[in-house]
């Protein structure tokens, strides 16, 4: 994991006034069990001016970012990358989607220190739900494994009613059941 890249990205987002939260595998590593990952996922919710301030702060000698793509993705509510040219690591900057779950997820984010970096992070429940959505889209057992790790480590600290509600809304009930079975060791029995 490139904690230095995470730290520099969060500092630049904060300085530009871009609302953000750590998500994806870095977030599931914080709540569950560590595993290697190839990138850093950060959900952002900038306006055009905040996005420009962030892009202006990127050192083009050290990082690659496509400004045109970044602005297109702001309009599409998609994602763009910042790539560390020295390390080859990338940060996926994902625009907050305009849907009820994504709005709720972003409103529930919490301020904490993760990996020694002060930042906003998705809640454990929202990390599980997002992992389940990714698993459903791509059929990845790794995503189910990440969700199971958070369920196993956080267990009774999770808001089960919230998980069940949004799993039904997002259509990932089967994936939640698989992750729970894996978390408890009852998968395939």
mmCIF file of N, CA, C and O in Angstrom, residues 39-87:
data_model
loop_
_atom_site.group_PDB
_atom_site.id
_atom_site.type_symbol
_atom_site.label_atom_id
_atom_site.label_comp_id
_atom_site.label_asym_id
_atom_site.label_seq_id
_atom_site.Cartn_x
_atom_site.Cartn_y
_atom_site.Cartn_z
ATOM 1 N N UNK A 39 -4.720 -0.174 -6.074
ATOM 2 C CA UNK A 39 -5.052 1.238 -6.199
ATOM 3 C C UNK A 39 -5.777 1.739 -4.959
ATOM 4 O O UNK A 39 -6.127 0.964 -4.079
ATOM 5 N N UNK A 40 -5.964 3.031 -4.922
ATOM 6 C CA UNK A 40 -6.654 3.694 -3.823
ATOM 7 C C UNK A 40 -7.946 4.265 -4.386
ATOM 8 O O UNK A 40 -7.917 4.989 -5.377
ATOM 9 N N UNK A 41 -9.081 3.919 -3.776
ATOM 10 C CA UNK A 41 -10.377 4.431 -4.215
ATOM 11 C C UNK A 41 -10.830 5.527 -3.260
ATOM 12 O O UNK A 41 -10.934 5.302 -2.055
ATOM 13 N N UNK A 42 -11.110 6.692 -3.831
ATOM 14 C CA UNK A 42 -11.625 7.808 -3.042
ATOM 15 C C UNK A 42 -12.848 8.364 -3.768
ATOM 16 O O UNK A 42 -12.771 8.714 -4.942
ATOM 17 N N UNK A 43 -13.964 8.408 -3.061
ATOM 18 C CA UNK A 43 -15.183 9.001 -3.604
ATOM 19 C C UNK A 43 -15.097 10.499 -3.329
ATOM 20 O O UNK A 43 -14.773 10.919 -2.216
ATOM 21 N N UNK A 44 -15.367 11.294 -4.360
ATOM 22 C CA UNK A 44 -15.297 12.748 -4.217
ATOM 23 C C UNK A 44 -16.609 13.378 -4.679
ATOM 24 O O UNK A 44 -17.348 12.780 -5.457
ATOM 25 N N UNK A 45 -16.881 14.578 -4.185
ATOM 26 C CA UNK A 45 -18.100 15.293 -4.561
ATOM 27 C C UNK A 45 -17.788 16.777 -4.767
ATOM 28 O O UNK A 45 -18.279 17.638 -4.039
ATOM 29 N N UNK A 46 -16.957 17.086 -5.792
ATOM 30 C CA UNK A 46 -16.570 18.478 -6.006
ATOM 31 C C UNK A 46 -17.532 19.218 -6.917
ATOM 32 O O UNK A 46 -18.279 18.619 -7.686
ATOM 33 N N UNK A 47 -17.478 20.531 -6.840
ATOM 34 C CA UNK A 47 -18.041 21.375 -7.880
ATOM 35 C C UNK A 47 -16.917 21.644 -8.872
ATOM 36 O O UNK A 47 -15.762 21.287 -8.623
ATOM 37 N N UNK A 48 -17.203 22.290 -9.988
ATOM 38 C CA UNK A 48 -16.165 22.574 -10.984
ATOM 39 C C UNK A 48 -14.987 23.373 -10.433
ATOM 40 O O UNK A 48 -13.834 23.097 -10.772
ATOM 41 N N UNK A 49 -15.242 24.358 -9.582
ATOM 42 C CA UNK A 49 -14.159 25.177 -9.036
ATOM 43 C C UNK A 49 -13.250 24.368 -8.115
ATOM 44 O O UNK A 49 -12.024 24.492 -8.179
ATOM 45 N N UNK A 50 -13.855 23.536 -7.253
ATOM 46 C CA UNK A 50 -13.057 22.700 -6.352
ATOM 47 C C UNK A 50 -12.233 21.692 -7.155
ATOM 48 O O UNK A 50 -11.065 21.448 -6.848
ATOM 49 N N UNK A 51 -12.853 21.140 -8.197
ATOM 50 C CA UNK A 51 -12.120 20.194 -9.037
ATOM 51 C C UNK A 51 -10.929 20.881 -9.689
ATOM 52 O O UNK A 51 -9.818 20.331 -9.706
ATOM 53 N N UNK A 52 -11.121 22.097 -10.217
ATOM 54 C CA UNK A 52 -10.015 22.840 -10.823
ATOM 55 C C UNK A 52 -8.899 23.115 -9.815
ATOM 56 O O UNK A 52 -7.715 22.977 -10.148
ATOM 57 N N UNK A 53 -9.272 23.508 -8.588
ATOM 58 C CA UNK A 53 -8.244 23.763 -7.565
ATOM 59 C C UNK A 53 -7.438 22.486 -7.287
ATOM 60 O O UNK A 53 -6.219 22.533 -7.165
ATOM 61 N N UNK A 54 -8.141 21.361 -7.210
ATOM 62 C CA UNK A 54 -7.440 20.085 -6.982
ATOM 63 C C UNK A 54 -6.505 19.774 -8.150
ATOM 64 O O UNK A 54 -5.327 19.464 -7.949
ATOM 65 N N UNK A 55 -7.023 19.872 -9.375
ATOM 66 C CA UNK A 55 -6.209 19.564 -10.559
ATOM 67 C C UNK A 55 -5.011 20.507 -10.678
ATOM 68 O O UNK A 55 -3.917 20.080 -11.066
ATOM 69 N N UNK A 56 -5.208 21.766 -10.330
ATOM 70 C CA UNK A 56 -4.116 22.742 -10.375
ATOM 71 C C UNK A 56 -3.005 22.393 -9.383
ATOM 72 O O UNK A 56 -1.846 22.764 -9.588
ATOM 73 N N UNK A 57 -3.345 21.694 -8.321
ATOM 74 C CA UNK A 57 -2.354 21.368 -7.290
ATOM 75 C C UNK A 57 -1.504 20.144 -7.643
ATOM 76 O O UNK A 57 -0.503 19.882 -6.977
ATOM 77 N N UNK A 58 -1.867 19.444 -8.688
ATOM 78 C CA UNK A 58 -1.150 18.216 -9.071
ATOM 79 C C UNK A 58 0.147 18.589 -9.795
ATOM 80 O O UNK A 58 0.128 19.314 -10.787
ATOM 81 N N UNK A 59 1.249 18.069 -9.308
ATOM 82 C CA UNK A 59 2.560 18.282 -9.928
ATOM 83 C C UNK A 59 2.674 17.355 -11.138
ATOM 84 O O UNK A 59 2.802 16.139 -10.990
ATOM 85 N N UNK A 60 2.638 17.930 -12.336
ATOM 86 C CA UNK A 60 2.639 17.114 -13.563
ATOM 87 C C UNK A 60 3.966 16.397 -13.793
ATOM 88 O O UNK A 60 4.034 15.486 -14.609
ATOM 89 N N UNK A 61 5.009 16.767 -13.062
ATOM 90 C CA UNK A 61 6.272 16.036 -13.161
ATOM 91 C C UNK A 61 6.262 14.760 -12.333
ATOM 92 O O UNK A 61 7.055 13.859 -12.579
ATOM 93 N N UNK A 62 5.378 14.696 -11.352
ATOM 94 C CA UNK A 62 5.319 13.534 -10.465
ATOM 95 C C UNK A 62 4.078 12.674 -10.681
ATOM 96 O O UNK A 62 4.068 11.494 -10.347
ATOM 97 N N UNK A 63 3.017 13.284 -11.246
ATOM 98 C CA UNK A 63 1.739 12.580 -11.384
ATOM 99 C C UNK A 63 1.152 12.810 -12.759
ATOM 100 O O UNK A 63 1.334 13.874 -13.349
ATOM 101 N N UNK A 64 0.410 11.831 -13.214
ATOM 102 C CA UNK A 64 -0.340 11.987 -14.460
ATOM 103 C C UNK A 64 -1.813 12.105 -14.106
ATOM 104 O O UNK A 64 -2.349 11.302 -13.331
ATOM 105 N N UNK A 65 -2.472 13.103 -14.671
ATOM 106 C CA UNK A 65 -3.923 13.231 -14.589
ATOM 107 C C UNK A 65 -4.383 13.921 -15.865
ATOM 108 O O UNK A 65 -3.723 14.836 -16.358
ATOM 109 N N UNK A 66 -5.490 13.474 -16.399
ATOM 110 C CA UNK A 66 -6.055 14.058 -17.611
ATOM 111 C C UNK A 66 -7.170 15.014 -17.191
ATOM 112 O O UNK A 66 -8.247 14.573 -16.754
ATOM 113 N N UNK A 67 -6.919 16.307 -17.302
ATOM 114 C CA UNK A 67 -7.886 17.327 -16.872
ATOM 115 C C UNK A 67 -9.206 17.219 -17.635
ATOM 116 O O UNK A 67 -10.280 17.394 -17.061
ATOM 117 N N UNK A 68 -9.124 16.970 -18.936
ATOM 118 C CA UNK A 68 -10.346 16.877 -19.746
ATOM 119 C C UNK A 68 -11.202 15.715 -19.262
ATOM 120 O O UNK A 68 -12.410 15.860 -19.046
ATOM 121 N N UNK A 69 -10.561 14.567 -19.044
ATOM 122 C CA UNK A 69 -11.293 13.398 -18.536
ATOM 123 C C UNK A 69 -11.896 13.698 -17.173
ATOM 124 O O UNK A 69 -13.053 13.344 -16.906
ATOM 125 N N UNK A 70 -11.148 14.359 -16.310
ATOM 126 C CA UNK A 70 -11.658 14.682 -14.974
ATOM 127 C C UNK A 70 -12.938 15.507 -15.065
ATOM 128 O O UNK A 70 -13.926 15.225 -14.371
ATOM 129 N N UNK A 71 -12.959 16.505 -15.943
ATOM 130 C CA UNK A 71 -14.162 17.336 -16.088
ATOM 131 C C UNK A 71 -15.306 16.582 -16.765
ATOM 132 O O UNK A 71 -16.474 16.766 -16.406
ATOM 133 N N UNK A 72 -14.977 15.720 -17.718
ATOM 134 C CA UNK A 72 -16.025 14.886 -18.337
ATOM 135 C C UNK A 72 -16.655 13.966 -17.300
ATOM 136 O O UNK A 72 -17.873 13.784 -17.268
ATOM 137 N N UNK A 73 -15.819 13.399 -16.434
ATOM 138 C CA UNK A 73 -16.330 12.482 -15.407
ATOM 139 C C UNK A 73 -17.113 13.219 -14.327
ATOM 140 O O UNK A 73 -18.018 12.645 -13.725
ATOM 141 N N UNK A 74 -16.795 14.474 -14.087
ATOM 142 C CA UNK A 74 -17.602 15.271 -13.168
ATOM 143 C C UNK A 74 -19.024 15.375 -13.710
ATOM 144 O O UNK A 74 -19.994 15.186 -12.980
ATOM 145 N N UNK A 75 -19.150 15.630 -14.995
ATOM 146 C CA UNK A 75 -20.465 15.733 -15.640
ATOM 147 C C UNK A 75 -21.174 14.386 -15.659
ATOM 148 O O UNK A 75 -22.370 14.303 -15.381
ATOM 149 N N UNK A 76 -20.435 13.314 -15.957
ATOM 150 C CA UNK A 76 -21.014 11.961 -16.054
ATOM 151 C C UNK A 76 -21.201 11.286 -14.709
ATOM 152 O O UNK A 76 -21.850 10.252 -14.628
ATOM 153 N N UNK A 77 -20.557 11.847 -13.684
ATOM 154 C CA UNK A 77 -20.519 11.238 -12.351
ATOM 155 C C UNK A 77 -19.807 9.884 -12.414
ATOM 156 O O UNK A 77 -20.213 8.911 -11.794
ATOM 157 N N UNK A 78 -18.712 9.866 -13.176
ATOM 158 C CA UNK A 78 -17.895 8.664 -13.330
ATOM 159 C C UNK A 78 -16.649 8.750 -12.472
ATOM 160 O O UNK A 78 -16.705 9.182 -11.322
ATOM 161 N N UNK A 79 -15.505 8.357 -13.035
ATOM 162 C CA UNK A 79 -14.258 8.408 -12.281
ATOM 163 C C UNK A 79 -13.085 8.731 -13.183
ATOM 164 O O UNK A 79 -13.145 8.536 -14.395
ATOM 165 N N UNK A 80 -12.034 9.251 -12.576
ATOM 166 C CA UNK A 80 -10.777 9.501 -13.281
ATOM 167 C C UNK A 80 -9.644 9.096 -12.356
ATOM 168 O O UNK A 80 -9.851 8.810 -11.176
ATOM 169 N N UNK A 81 -8.427 9.042 -12.903
ATOM 170 C CA UNK A 81 -7.283 8.572 -12.141
ATOM 171 C C UNK A 81 -6.218 9.640 -12.002
ATOM 172 O O UNK A 81 -6.043 10.478 -12.878
ATOM 173 N N UNK A 82 -5.500 9.549 -10.910
ATOM 174 C CA UNK A 82 -4.238 10.247 -10.727
ATOM 175 C C UNK A 82 -3.207 9.142 -10.548
ATOM 176 O O UNK A 82 -3.372 8.263 -9.699
ATOM 177 N N UNK A 83 -2.155 9.172 -11.376
ATOM 178 C CA UNK A 83 -1.150 8.110 -11.348
ATOM 179 C C UNK A 83 0.177 8.681 -10.876
ATOM 180 O O UNK A 83 0.659 9.687 -11.407
ATOM 181 N N UNK A 84 0.748 8.033 -9.873
ATOM 182 C CA UNK A 84 2.075 8.393 -9.375
ATOM 183 C C UNK A 84 3.088 7.848 -10.373
ATOM 184 O O UNK A 84 3.236 6.632 -10.521
ATOM 185 N N UNK A 85 3.777 8.729 -11.102
ATOM 186 C CA UNK A 85 4.683 8.311 -12.171
ATOM 187 C C UNK A 85 5.908 7.565 -11.653
ATOM 188 O O UNK A 85 6.472 6.730 -12.356
ATOM 189 N N UNK A 86 6.298 7.830 -10.432
ATOM 190 C CA UNK A 86 7.464 7.161 -9.853
ATOM 191 C C UNK A 86 7.118 5.751 -9.378
ATOM 192 O O UNK A 86 7.845 4.812 -9.655
ATOM 193 N N UNK A 87 5.997 5.607 -8.688
ATOM 194 C CA UNK A 87 5.637 4.329 -8.090
ATOM 195 C C UNK A 87 4.721 3.478 -8.970
ATOM 196 O O UNK A 87 4.630 2.270 -8.781
#
